[in-house]
JSON list of C-alpha atoms in Angstrom, two decimals:
[
{"chain": "A", "resi": 1, "resn": "ASP", "atom": "CA", "xyz": [64.61, 65.75, 95.38]},
{"chain": "A", "resi": 2, "resn": "ALA", "atom": "CA", "xyz": [66.49, 67.69, 98.38]},
{"chain": "A", "resi": 3, "resn": "LYS", "atom": "CA", "xyz": [70.40, 67.58, 97.69]},
{"chain": "A", "resi": 4, "resn": "THR", "atom": "CA", "xyz": [73.38, 65.99, 100.76]},
{"chain": "A", "resi": 5, "resn": "THR", "atom": "CA", "xyz": [75.92, 66.14, 102.02]},
{"chain": "A", "resi": 6, "resn": "GLN", "atom": "CA", "xyz": [78.39, 63.73, 103.90]},
{"chain": "A", "resi": 7, "resn": "PRO", "atom": "CA", "xyz": [82.46, 63.40, 104.16]},
{"chain": "A", "resi": 8, "resn": "THR", "atom": "CA", "xyz": [83.94, 61.63, 101.84]},
{"chain": "A", "resi": 9, "resn": "SER", "atom": "CA", "xyz": [85.79, 59.23, 104.20]},
{"chain": "A", "resi": 10, "resn": "MET", "atom": "CA", "xyz": [86.10, 58.41, 107.83]},
{"chain": "A", "resi": 11, "resn": "ASP", "atom": "CA", "xyz": [87.14, 55.30, 109.87]},
{"chain": "A", "resi": 12, "resn": "CYS", "atom": "CA", "xyz": [86.13, 53.16, 113.01]},
{"chain": "A", "resi": 13, "resn": "ALA", "atom": "CA", "xyz": [87.03, 50.60, 115.63]},
{"chain": "A", "resi": 14, "resn": "GLU", "atom": "CA", "xyz": [85.57, 47.49, 115.64]},
{"chain": "A", "resi": 15, "resn": "GLY", "atom": "CA", "xyz": [83.28, 46.62, 118.11]},
{"chain": "A", "resi": 16, "resn": "ARG", "atom": "CA", "xyz": [82.58, 51.18, 119.08]},
{"chain": "A", "resi": 17, "resn": "ALA", "atom": "CA", "xyz": [79.49, 52.49, 117.27]},
{"chain": "A", "resi": 18, "resn": "ALA", "atom": "CA", "xyz": [80.20, 54.43, 114.21]},
{"chain": "A", "resi": 19, "resn": "ASN", "atom": "CA", "xyz": [77.97, 57.58, 113.31]},
{"chain": "A", "resi": 20, "resn": "LEU", "atom": "CA", "xyz": [77.74, 58.76, 109.95]},
{"chain": "A", "resi": 21, "resn": "PRO", "atom": "CA", "xyz": [76.49, 62.45, 109.64]},
{"chain": "A", "resi": 22, "resn": "CYS", "atom": "CA", "xyz": [74.78, 63.29, 106.88]},
{"chain": "A", "resi": 23, "resn": "ASN", "atom": "CA", "xyz": [73.22, 66.95, 106.17]},
{"chain": "A", "resi": 24, "resn": "HIS", "atom": "CA", "xyz": [70.45, 68.41, 104.41]},
{"chain": "A", "resi": 25, "resn": "SER", "atom": "CA", "xyz": [69.85, 71.47, 105.14]},
{"chain": "A", "resi": 26, "resn": "THR", "atom": "CA", "xyz": [66.55, 72.56, 102.04]},
{"chain": "A", "resi": 27, "resn": "ILE", "atom": "CA", "xyz": [64.77, 69.05, 102.77]},
{"chain": "A", "resi": 28, "resn": "SER", "atom": "CA", "xyz": [61.28, 70.12, 102.23]},
{"chain": "A", "resi": 29, "resn": "GLY", "atom": "CA", "xyz": [58.53, 68.18, 104.54]},
{"chain": "A", "resi": 30, "resn": "ASN", "atom": "CA", "xyz": [57.39, 65.63, 102.62]},
{"chain": "A", "resi": 31, "resn": "GLU", "atom": "CA", "xyz": [61.05, 63.86, 102.06]},
{"chain": "A", "resi": 32, "resn": "TYR", "atom": "CA", "xyz": [62.48, 61.67, 103.67]},
{"chain": "A", "resi": 33, "resn": "VAL", "atom": "CA", "xyz": [65.53, 60.16, 104.20]},
{"chain": "A", "resi": 34, "resn": "TYR", "atom": "CA", "xyz": [66.97, 56.81, 102.96]},
{"chain": "A", "resi": 35, "resn": "TRP", "atom": "CA", "xyz": [70.86, 55.31, 104.16]},
{"chain": "A", "resi": 36, "resn": "TYR", "atom": "CA", "xyz": [71.83, 52.76, 101.60]},
{"chain": "A", "resi": 37, "resn": "ARG", "atom": "CA", "xyz": [75.70, 51.40, 101.88]},
{"chain": "A", "resi": 38, "resn": "GLN", "atom": "CA", "xyz": [77.45, 49.55, 98.73]},
{"chain": "A", "resi": 39, "resn": "ILE", "atom": "CA", "xyz": [79.95, 46.62, 99.97]},
{"chain": "A", "resi": 40, "resn": "HIS", "atom": "CA", "xyz": [83.02, 46.18, 97.61]},
{"chain": "A", "resi": 41, "resn": "SER", "atom": "CA", "xyz": [81.18, 47.37, 94.76]},
{"chain": "A", "resi": 42, "resn": "GLN", "atom": "CA", "xyz": [78.22, 44.97, 94.88]},
{"chain": "A", "resi": 43, "resn": "GLY", "atom": "CA", "xyz": [74.69, 46.37, 94.45]},
{"chain": "A", "resi": 44, "resn": "PRO", "atom": "CA", "xyz": [73.55, 48.53, 96.97]},
{"chain": "A", "resi": 45, "resn": "GLN", "atom": "CA", "xyz": [71.43, 47.57, 100.12]},
{"chain": "A", "resi": 46, "resn": "TYR", "atom": "CA", "xyz": [68.86, 48.99, 101.78]},
{"chain": "A", "resi": 47, "resn": "ILE", "atom": "CA", "xyz": [69.39, 49.68, 105.38]},
{"chain": "A", "resi": 48, "resn": "ILE", "atom": "CA", "xyz": [67.01, 52.48, 107.27]},
{"chain": "A", "resi": 49, "resn": "HIS", "atom": "CA", "xyz": [65.21, 55.30, 106.14]},
{"chain": "A", "resi": 50, "resn": "GLY", "atom": "CA", "xyz": [62.99, 57.73, 108.05]},
{"chain": "A", "resi": 51, "resn": "LEU", "atom": "CA", "xyz": [60.68, 61.06, 108.38]},
{"chain": "A", "resi": 52, "resn": "LYS", "atom": "CA", "xyz": [61.23, 63.02, 111.09]},
{"chain": "A", "resi": 53, "resn": "ASN", "atom": "CA", "xyz": [61.33, 60.28, 114.46]},
{"chain": "A", "resi": 54, "resn": "ASN", "atom": "CA", "xyz": [64.18, 58.16, 114.94]},
{"chain": "A", "resi": 55, "resn": "GLU", "atom": "CA", "xyz": [64.28, 54.61, 113.76]},
{"chain": "A", "resi": 56, "resn": "THR", "atom": "CA", "xyz": [65.70, 51.63, 114.76]},
{"chain": "A", "resi": 57, "resn": "ASN", "atom": "CA", "xyz": [66.33, 48.24, 112.61]},
{"chain": "A", "resi": 58, "resn": "GLU", "atom": "CA", "xyz": [68.39, 45.46, 112.97]},
{"chain": "A", "resi": 59, "resn": "MET", "atom": "CA", "xyz": [71.24, 47.26, 111.31]},
{"chain": "A", "resi": 60, "resn": "ALA", "atom": "CA", "xyz": [71.21, 50.55, 112.57]},
{"chain": "A", "resi": 61, "resn": "SER", "atom": "CA", "xyz": [69.02, 53.49, 113.65]},
{"chain": "A", "resi": 62, "resn": "LEU", "atom": "CA", "xyz": [68.56, 56.80, 112.21]},
{"chain": "A", "resi": 63, "resn": "ILE", "atom": "CA", "xyz": [68.14, 59.92, 114.14]},
{"chain": "A", "resi": 64, "resn": "ILE", "atom": "CA", "xyz": [66.72, 62.96, 112.88]},
{"chain": "A", "resi": 65, "resn": "THR", "atom": "CA", "xyz": [67.29, 66.48, 113.55]},
{"chain": "A", "resi": 66, "resn": "GLU", "atom": "CA", "xyz": [64.31, 68.65, 115.53]},
{"chain": "A", "resi": 67, "resn": "ASP", "atom": "CA", "xyz": [64.18, 71.01, 112.46]},
{"chain": "A", "resi": 68, "resn": "ARG", "atom": "CA", "xyz": [64.94, 67.68, 109.62]},
{"chain": "A", "resi": 69, "resn": "LYS", "atom": "CA", "xyz": [67.84, 69.93, 107.83]},
{"chain": "A", "resi": 70, "resn": "SER", "atom": "CA", "xyz": [70.33, 66.71, 109.51]},
{"chain": "A", "resi": 71, "resn": "SER", "atom": "CA", "xyz": [70.71, 63.55, 110.42]},
{"chain": "A", "resi": 72, "resn": "THR", "atom": "CA", "xyz": [73.03, 60.30, 111.94]},
{"chain": "A", "resi": 73, "resn": "LEU", "atom": "CA", "xyz": [72.95, 56.68, 110.75]},
{"chain": "A", "resi": 74, "resn": "ILE", "atom": "CA", "xyz": [74.01, 55.27, 113.54]},
{"chain": "A", "resi": 75, "resn": "LEU", "atom": "CA", "xyz": [75.80, 51.29, 112.99]},
{"chain": "A", "resi": 76, "resn": "PRO", "atom": "CA", "xyz": [75.72, 50.90, 116.80]},
{"chain": "A", "resi": 77, "resn": "HIS", "atom": "CA", "xyz": [78.44, 47.41, 117.27]},
{"chain": "A", "resi": 78, "resn": "ALA", "atom": "CA", "xyz": [80.61, 48.01, 113.71]},
{"chain": "A", "resi": 79, "resn": "THR", "atom": "CA", "xyz": [82.56, 45.21, 112.32]},
{"chain": "A", "resi": 80, "resn": "LEU", "atom": "CA", "xyz": [84.64, 44.24, 109.73]},
{"chain": "A", "resi": 81, "resn": "ARG", "atom": "CA", "xyz": [81.72, 43.35, 107.13]},
{"chain": "A", "resi": 82, "resn": "ASP", "atom": "CA", "xyz": [79.97, 47.06, 107.42]},
{"chain": "A", "resi": 83, "resn": "THR", "atom": "CA", "xyz": [83.39, 48.93, 105.79]},
{"chain": "A", "resi": 84, "resn": "ALA", "atom": "CA", "xyz": [81.51, 50.13, 103.26]},
{"chain": "A", "resi": 85, "resn": "VAL", "atom": "CA", "xyz": [80.74, 53.26, 101.01]},
{"chain": "A", "resi": 86, "resn": "TYR", "atom": "CA", "xyz": [77.79, 54.40, 103.22]},
{"chain": "A", "resi": 87, "resn": "TYR", "atom": "CA", "xyz": [74.90, 57.09, 100.80]},
{"chain": "A", "resi": 88, "resn": "CYS", "atom": "CA", "xyz": [72.60, 59.15, 102.26]},
{"chain": "A", "resi": 89, "resn": "ILE", "atom": "CA", "xyz": [69.68, 60.05, 100.36]},
{"chain": "A", "resi": 90, "resn": "VAL", "atom": "CA", "xyz": [66.86, 62.92, 99.82]},
{"chain": "A", "resi": 91, "resn": "ARG", "atom": "CA", "xyz": [63.68, 61.61, 98.22]},
{"chain": "A", "resi": 92, "resn": "LEU", "atom": "CA", "xyz": [59.68, 62.30, 97.80]},
{"chain": "A", "resi": 93, "resn": "SER", "atom": "CA", "xyz": [57.52, 60.01, 99.78]},
{"chain": "A", "resi": 94, "resn": "ARG", "atom": "CA", "xyz": [54.80, 58.74, 97.61]},
{"chain": "A", "resi": 95, "resn": "SER", "atom": "CA", "xyz": [56.81, 60.14, 94.81]},
{"chain": "A", "resi": 96, "resn": "ASN", "atom": "CA", "xyz": [55.01, 57.93, 91.34]},
{"chain": "A", "resi": 97, "resn": "ASP", "atom": "CA", "xyz": [57.73, 56.41, 90.69]},
{"chain": "A", "resi": 98, "resn": "TYR", "atom": "CA", "xyz": [61.03, 55.23, 92.59]},
{"chain": "A", "resi": 99, "resn": "LYS", "atom": "CA", "xyz": [64.70, 57.63, 91.26]},
{"chain": "A", "resi": 100, "resn": "LEU", "atom": "CA", "xyz": [66.89, 57.85, 94.47]},
{"chain": "A", "resi": 101, "resn": "SER", "atom": "CA", "xyz": [70.05, 60.56, 93.33]},
{"chain": "A", "resi": 102, "resn": "PHE", "atom": "CA", "xyz": [72.81, 59.41, 94.58]},
{"chain": "A", "resi": 103, "resn": "GLY", "atom": "CA", "xyz": [76.26, 61.10, 96.17]},
{"chain": "A", "resi": 104, "resn": "ALA", "atom": "CA", "xyz": [79.87, 59.45, 96.49]},
{"chain": "A", "resi": 105, "resn": "GLY", "atom": "CA", "xyz": [78.66, 59.24, 100.01]},
{"chain": "A", "resi": 106, "resn": "THR", "atom": "CA", "xyz": [80.86, 58.74, 103.09]},
{"chain": "A", "resi": 107, "resn": "THR", "atom": "CA", "xyz": [83.73, 55.77, 102.59]},
{"chain": "A", "resi": 108, "resn": "VAL", "atom": "CA", "xyz": [83.43, 53.77, 105.77]},
{"chain": "A", "resi": 109, "resn": "THR", "atom": "CA", "xyz": [86.31, 51.60, 107.23]},
{"chain": "A", "resi": 110, "resn": "VAL", "atom": "CA", "xyz": [86.04, 49.29, 109.78]},
{"chain": "A", "resi": 111, "resn": "ARG", "atom": "CA", "xyz": [89.76, 48.27, 111.65]},
{"chain": "A", "resi": 112, "resn": "ALA", "atom": "CA", "xyz": [90.33, 45.57, 114.03]},
{"chain": "B", "resi": 1, "resn": "ASN", "atom": "CA", "xyz": [63.89, 33.96, 95.80]},
{"chain": "B", "resi": 2, "resn": "ALA", "atom": "CA", "xyz": [66.21, 35.03, 94.23]},
{"chain": "B", "resi": 3, "resn": "GLY", "atom": "CA", "xyz": [64.96, 38.96, 93.65]},
{"chain": "B", "resi": 4, "resn": "VAL", "atom": "CA", "xyz": [66.89, 40.76, 90.85]},
{"chain": "B", "resi": 5, "resn": "THR", "atom": "CA", "xyz": [68.75, 39.51, 88.50]},
{"chain": "B", "resi": 6, "resn": "GLN", "atom": "CA", "xyz": [71.31, 40.73, 86.25]},
{"chain": "B", "resi": 7, "resn": "THR", "atom": "CA", "xyz": [72.90, 39.20, 83.02]},
{"chain": "B", "resi": 8, "resn": "PRO", "atom": "CA", "xyz": [75.88, 39.16, 81.57]},
{"chain": "B", "resi": 9, "resn": "LYS", "atom": "CA", "xyz": [78.17, 39.55, 84.98]},
{"chain": "B", "resi": 10, "resn": "PHE", "atom": "CA", "xyz": [81.31, 40.61, 82.77]},
{"chain": "B", "resi": 11, "resn": "GLN", "atom": "CA", "xyz": [81.30, 42.15, 79.52]},
{"chain": "B", "resi": 12, "resn": "VAL", "atom": "CA", "xyz": [84.08, 43.69, 77.13]},
{"chain": "B", "resi": 13, "resn": "LEU", "atom": "CA", "xyz": [82.51, 44.96, 73.53]},
{"chain": "B", "resi": 14, "resn": "LYS", "atom": "CA", "xyz": [84.21, 46.68, 71.08]},
{"chain": "B", "resi": 15, "resn": "THR", "atom": "CA", "xyz": [83.06, 50.24, 69.80]},
{"chain": "B", "resi": 16, "resn": "GLY", "atom": "CA", "xyz": [80.62, 50.08, 68.27]},
{"chain": "B", "resi": 17, "resn": "GLN", "atom": "CA", "xyz": [79.31, 46.83, 68.79]},
{"chain": "B", "resi": 18, "resn": "SER", "atom": "CA", "xyz": [75.60, 46.82, 70.36]},
{"chain": "B", "resi": 19, "resn": "MET", "atom": "CA", "xyz": [74.15, 44.39, 73.35]},
{"chain": "B", "resi": 20, "resn": "THR", "atom": "CA", "xyz": [71.59, 43.75, 75.82]},
{"chain": "B", "resi": 21, "resn": "LEU", "atom": "CA", "xyz": [71.67, 43.59, 79.26]},
{"chain": "B", "resi": 22, "resn": "GLN", "atom": "CA", "xyz": [68.97, 41.92, 80.71]},
{"chain": "B", "resi": 23, "resn": "CYS", "atom": "CA", "xyz": [67.07, 42.43, 84.45]},
{"chain": "B", "resi": 24, "resn": "ALA", "atom": "CA", "xyz": [64.96, 40.37, 85.92]},
{"chain": "B", "resi": 25, "resn": "GLN", "atom": "CA", "xyz": [63.10, 40.19, 89.13]},
{"chain": "B", "resi": 26, "resn": "ASP", "atom": "CA", "xyz": [60.77, 37.81, 90.57]},
{"chain": "B", "resi": 27, "resn": "MET", "atom": "CA", "xyz": [58.76, 39.95, 93.38]},
{"chain": "B", "resi": 28, "resn": "ASN", "atom": "CA", "xyz": [56.23, 41.10, 92.06]},
{"chain": "B", "resi": 29, "resn": "HIS", "atom": "CA", "xyz": [57.87, 45.30, 91.74]},
{"chain": "B", "resi": 30, "resn": "GLU", "atom": "CA", "xyz": [56.13, 48.22, 88.97]},
{"chain": "B", "resi": 31, "resn": "TYR", "atom": "CA", "xyz": [59.21, 50.29, 89.32]},
{"chain": "B", "resi": 32, "resn": "MET", "atom": "CA", "xyz": [62.84, 49.14, 88.02]},
{"chain": "B", "resi": 33, "resn": "SER", "atom": "CA", "xyz": [65.51, 51.03, 86.70]},
{"chain": "B", "resi": 34, "resn": "TRP", "atom": "CA", "xyz": [69.11, 51.10, 85.55]},
{"chain": "B", "resi": 35, "resn": "TYR", "atom": "CA", "xyz": [72.07, 53.50, 86.85]},
{"chain": "B", "resi": 36, "resn": "ARG", "atom": "CA", "xyz": [75.73, 53.10, 86.06]},
{"chain": "B", "resi": 37, "resn": "GLN", "atom": "CA", "xyz": [78.55, 53.56, 87.78]},
{"chain": "B", "resi": 38, "resn": "ASP", "atom": "CA", "xyz": [81.59, 55.08, 87.69]},
{"chain": "B", "resi": 39, "resn": "PRO", "atom": "CA", "xyz": [84.78, 54.75, 89.32]},
{"chain": "B", "resi": 40, "resn": "GLY", "atom": "CA", "xyz": [84.71, 56.90, 92.81]},
{"chain": "B", "resi": 41, "resn": "MET", "atom": "CA", "xyz": [81.46, 57.54, 92.28]},
{"chain": "B", "resi": 42, "resn": "GLY", "atom": "CA", "xyz": [78.22, 57.10, 93.10]},
{"chain": "B", "resi": 43, "resn": "LEU", "atom": "CA", "xyz": [74.95, 55.54, 91.31]},
{"chain": "B", "resi": 44, "resn": "ARG", "atom": "CA", "xyz": [73.95, 57.79, 87.75]},
{"chain": "B", "resi": 45, "resn": "LEU", "atom": "CA", "xyz": [69.59, 57.26, 86.79]},
{"chain": "B", "resi": 46, "resn": "ILE", "atom": "CA", "xyz": [69.66, 56.19, 83.08]},
{"chain": "B", "resi": 47, "resn": "HIS", "atom": "CA", "xyz": [65.88, 55.05, 82.82]},
{"chain": "B", "resi": 48, "resn": "TYR", "atom": "CA", "xyz": [62.89, 53.83, 84.95]},
{"chain": "B", "resi": 49, "resn": "SER", "atom": "CA", "xyz": [59.54, 52.63, 84.33]},
{"chain": "B", "resi": 50, "resn": "VAL", "atom": "CA", "xyz": [56.76, 52.70, 86.17]},
{"chain": "B", "resi": 51, "resn": "GLY", "atom": "CA", "xyz": [55.17, 49.31, 84.70]},
{"chain": "B", "resi": 52, "resn": "ALA", "atom": "CA", "xyz": [54.56, 47.52, 82.21]},
{"chain": "B", "resi": 53, "resn": "GLY", "atom": "CA", "xyz": [54.92, 49.83, 78.61]},
{"chain": "B", "resi": 54, "resn": "ILE", "atom": "CA", "xyz": [56.16, 52.35, 80.17]},
{"chain": "B", "resi": 55, "resn": "THR", "atom": "CA", "xyz": [59.42, 54.14, 80.31]},
{"chain": "B", "resi": 56, "resn": "ASP", "atom": "CA", "xyz": [61.79, 57.64, 80.66]},
{"chain": "B", "resi": 57, "resn": "GLN", "atom": "CA", "xyz": [64.62, 58.95, 80.61]},
{"chain": "B", "resi": 58, "resn": "GLY", "atom": "CA", "xyz": [66.88, 59.57, 83.87]},
{"chain": "B", "resi": 59, "resn": "GLU", "atom": "CA", "xyz": [69.62, 61.33, 84.13]},
{"chain": "B", "resi": 60, "resn": "VAL", "atom": "CA", "xyz": [72.37, 59.61, 81.30]},
{"chain": "B", "resi": 61, "resn": "PRO", "atom": "CA", "xyz": [69.50, 58.34, 78.94]},
{"chain": "B", "resi": 62, "resn": "ASN", "atom": "CA", "xyz": [71.77, 58.99, 75.90]},
{"chain": "B", "resi": 63, "resn": "GLY", "atom": "CA", "xyz": [72.97, 55.89, 74.52]},
{"chain": "B", "resi": 64, "resn": "TYR", "atom": "CA", "xyz": [70.74, 53.30, 75.60]},
{"chain": "B", "resi": 65, "resn": "ASN", "atom": "CA", "xyz": [67.46, 52.00, 74.50]},
{"chain": "B", "resi": 66, "resn": "VAL", "atom": "CA", "xyz": [64.76, 50.13, 76.83]},
{"chain": "B", "resi": 67, "resn": "SER", "atom": "CA", "xyz": [61.37, 48.81, 76.95]},
{"chain": "B", "resi": 68, "resn": "ARG", "atom": "CA", "xyz": [58.91, 46.87, 79.52]},
{"chain": "B", "resi": 69, "resn": "SER", "atom": "CA", "xyz": [57.33, 44.56, 77.84]},
{"chain": "B", "resi": 70, "resn": "THR", "atom": "CA", "xyz": [56.68, 42.70, 80.93]},
{"chain": "B", "resi": 71, "resn": "THR", "atom": "CA", "xyz": [56.80, 43.39, 84.49]},
{"chain": "B", "resi": 72, "resn": "GLU", "atom": "CA", "xyz": [59.72, 40.89, 85.53]},
{"chain": "B", "resi": 73, "resn": "ASP", "atom": "CA", "xyz": [62.23, 42.06, 82.47]},
{"chain": "B", "resi": 74, "resn": "PHE", "atom": "CA", "xyz": [63.42, 45.39, 81.59]},
{"chain": "B", "resi": 75, "resn": "PRO", "atom": "CA", "xyz": [66.55, 44.64, 79.42]},
{"chain": "B", "resi": 76, "resn": "LEU", "atom": "CA", "xyz": [69.13, 47.92, 78.24]},
{"chain": "B", "resi": 77, "resn": "ARG", "atom": "CA", "xyz": [70.48, 48.27, 75.62]},
{"chain": "B", "resi": 78, "resn": "LEU", "atom": "CA", "xyz": [73.39, 49.83, 74.00]},
{"chain": "B", "resi": 79, "resn": "LEU", "atom": "CA", "xyz": [72.94, 50.54, 70.48]},
{"chain": "B", "resi": 80, "resn": "SER", "atom": "CA", "xyz": [76.47, 51.31, 69.74]},
{"chain": "B", "resi": 81, "resn": "ALA", "atom": "CA", "xyz": [78.68, 51.38, 72.28]},
{"chain": "B", "resi": 82, "resn": "ALA", "atom": "CA", "xyz": [81.26, 53.82, 73.26]},
{"chain": "B", "resi": 83, "resn": "PRO", "atom": "CA", "xyz": [84.94, 53.98, 75.00]},
{"chain": "B", "resi": 84, "resn": "SER", "atom": "CA", "xyz": [82.49, 56.09, 77.94]},
{"chain": "B", "resi": 85, "resn": "GLN", "atom": "CA", "xyz": [79.67, 53.85, 78.23]},
{"chain": "B", "resi": 86, "resn": "THR", "atom": "CA", "xyz": [83.15, 51.57, 80.26]},
{"chain": "B", "resi": 87, "resn": "SER", "atom": "CA", "xyz": [81.16, 51.58, 83.56]},
{"chain": "B", "resi": 88, "resn": "VAL", "atom": "CA", "xyz": [79.34, 48.94, 86.21]},
{"chain": "B", "resi": 89, "resn": "TYR", "atom": "CA", "xyz": [75.47, 48.51, 85.45]},
{"chain": "B", "resi": 90, "resn": "PHE", "atom": "CA", "xyz": [72.98, 48.30, 88.17]},
{"chain": "B", "resi": 91, "resn": "CYS", "atom": "CA", "xyz": [69.55, 47.26, 87.79]},
{"chain": "B", "resi": 92, "resn": "ALA", "atom": "CA", "xyz": [66.71, 47.76, 90.86]},
{"chain": "B", "resi": 93, "resn": "SER", "atom": "CA", "xyz": [63.65, 47.04, 91.58]},
{"chain": "B", "resi": 94, "resn": "SER", "atom": "CA", "xyz": [60.85, 48.18, 94.08]},
{"chain": "B", "resi": 95, "resn": "PRO", "atom": "CA", "xyz": [57.06, 47.75, 94.51]},
{"chain": "B", "resi": 96, "resn": "ARG", "atom": "CA", "xyz": [54.61, 50.42, 94.01]},
{"chain": "B", "resi": 97, "resn": "THR", "atom": "CA", "xyz": [52.43, 51.18, 97.27]},
{"chain": "B", "resi": 98, "resn": "GLU", "atom": "CA", "xyz": [51.28, 54.04, 99.32]},
{"chain": "B", "resi": 99, "resn": "GLU", "atom": "CA", "xyz": [53.80, 53.25, 102.22]},
{"chain": "B", "resi": 100, "resn": "ASN", "atom": "CA", "xyz": [57.95, 54.09, 101.40]},
{"chain": "B", "resi": 101, "resn": "THR", "atom": "CA", "xyz": [59.63, 50.78, 100.52]},
{"chain": "B", "resi": 102, "resn": "GLU", "atom": "CA", "xyz": [63.19, 49.90, 99.63]},
{"chain": "B", "resi": 103, "resn": "ALA", "atom": "CA", "xyz": [64.00, 49.49, 96.25]},
{"chain": "B", "resi": 104, "resn": "PHE", "atom": "CA", "xyz": [66.39, 46.08, 95.75]},
{"chain": "B", "resi": 105, "resn": "PHE", "atom": "CA", "xyz": [69.55, 46.17, 93.61]},
{"chain": "B", "resi": 106, "resn": "GLY", "atom": "CA", "xyz": [71.00, 43.59, 90.98]},
{"chain": "B", "resi": 107, "resn": "GLN", "atom": "CA", "xyz": [74.72, 42.94, 91.61]},
{"chain": "B", "resi": 108, "resn": "GLY", "atom": "CA", "xyz": [75.85, 44.77, 88.86]},
{"chain": "B", "resi": 109, "resn": "THR", "atom": "CA", "xyz": [77.41, 44.27, 84.92]},
{"chain": "B", "resi": 110, "resn": "ARG", "atom": "CA", "xyz": [80.92, 45.18, 84.19]},
{"chain": "B", "resi": 111, "resn": "LEU", "atom": "CA", "xyz": [80.73, 46.42, 80.44]},
{"chain": "B", "resi": 112, "resn": "THR", "atom": "CA", "xyz": [83.84, 47.10, 79.26]},
{"chain": "B", "resi": 113, "resn": "VAL", "atom": "CA", "xyz": [83.81, 48.90, 75.92]},
{"chain": "B", "resi": 114, "resn": "VAL", "atom": "CA", "xyz": [87.98, 48.79, 74.00]}
]
């Protein structure tokens, strides 16, 4: 699976949009971009995933560049409960198993 | 719907002791995995299973054994605990489908080896 690069940390004001970047320049054509988050040492929680089209769900939006070498997770209206470590992960689609390779992630602190 | 349940939540072991971390899921998922997370780091894959009777090693398998006799359960055994195995352990499950899906994680077992 391709490796990802994320900033170590970032701050965000409550109520504002949080834009989390991820670089995955070696991504291949059949690899998806996944985002998970981990709140205060709880088990990781799935947020969203995508292949090449932008995706949106009730939690967030995922914007993938046209060349697929980078993506941005957008939390539209950050709340204090969004303070967490956010992991950007690339994995093969339709693989015969489900393995996730976690990096160090981005520690997001939402401030009142 | 309980999801992925891990027991115990906390455990202290002495060096050399053995124990089993339990993981159960009630979603009929084929895939199950064990990860460990050391302070300030991301999760690392220990062992995984793609179905009952089938297991394989992940990134850091040494010192751990697994078995998968049923779809629901995937226990992780520490054969002879060492201080280096002090960590938080997470179990995860996901369904085997043609569509890409999410993994569901348990709340973790915090293990300290003294």
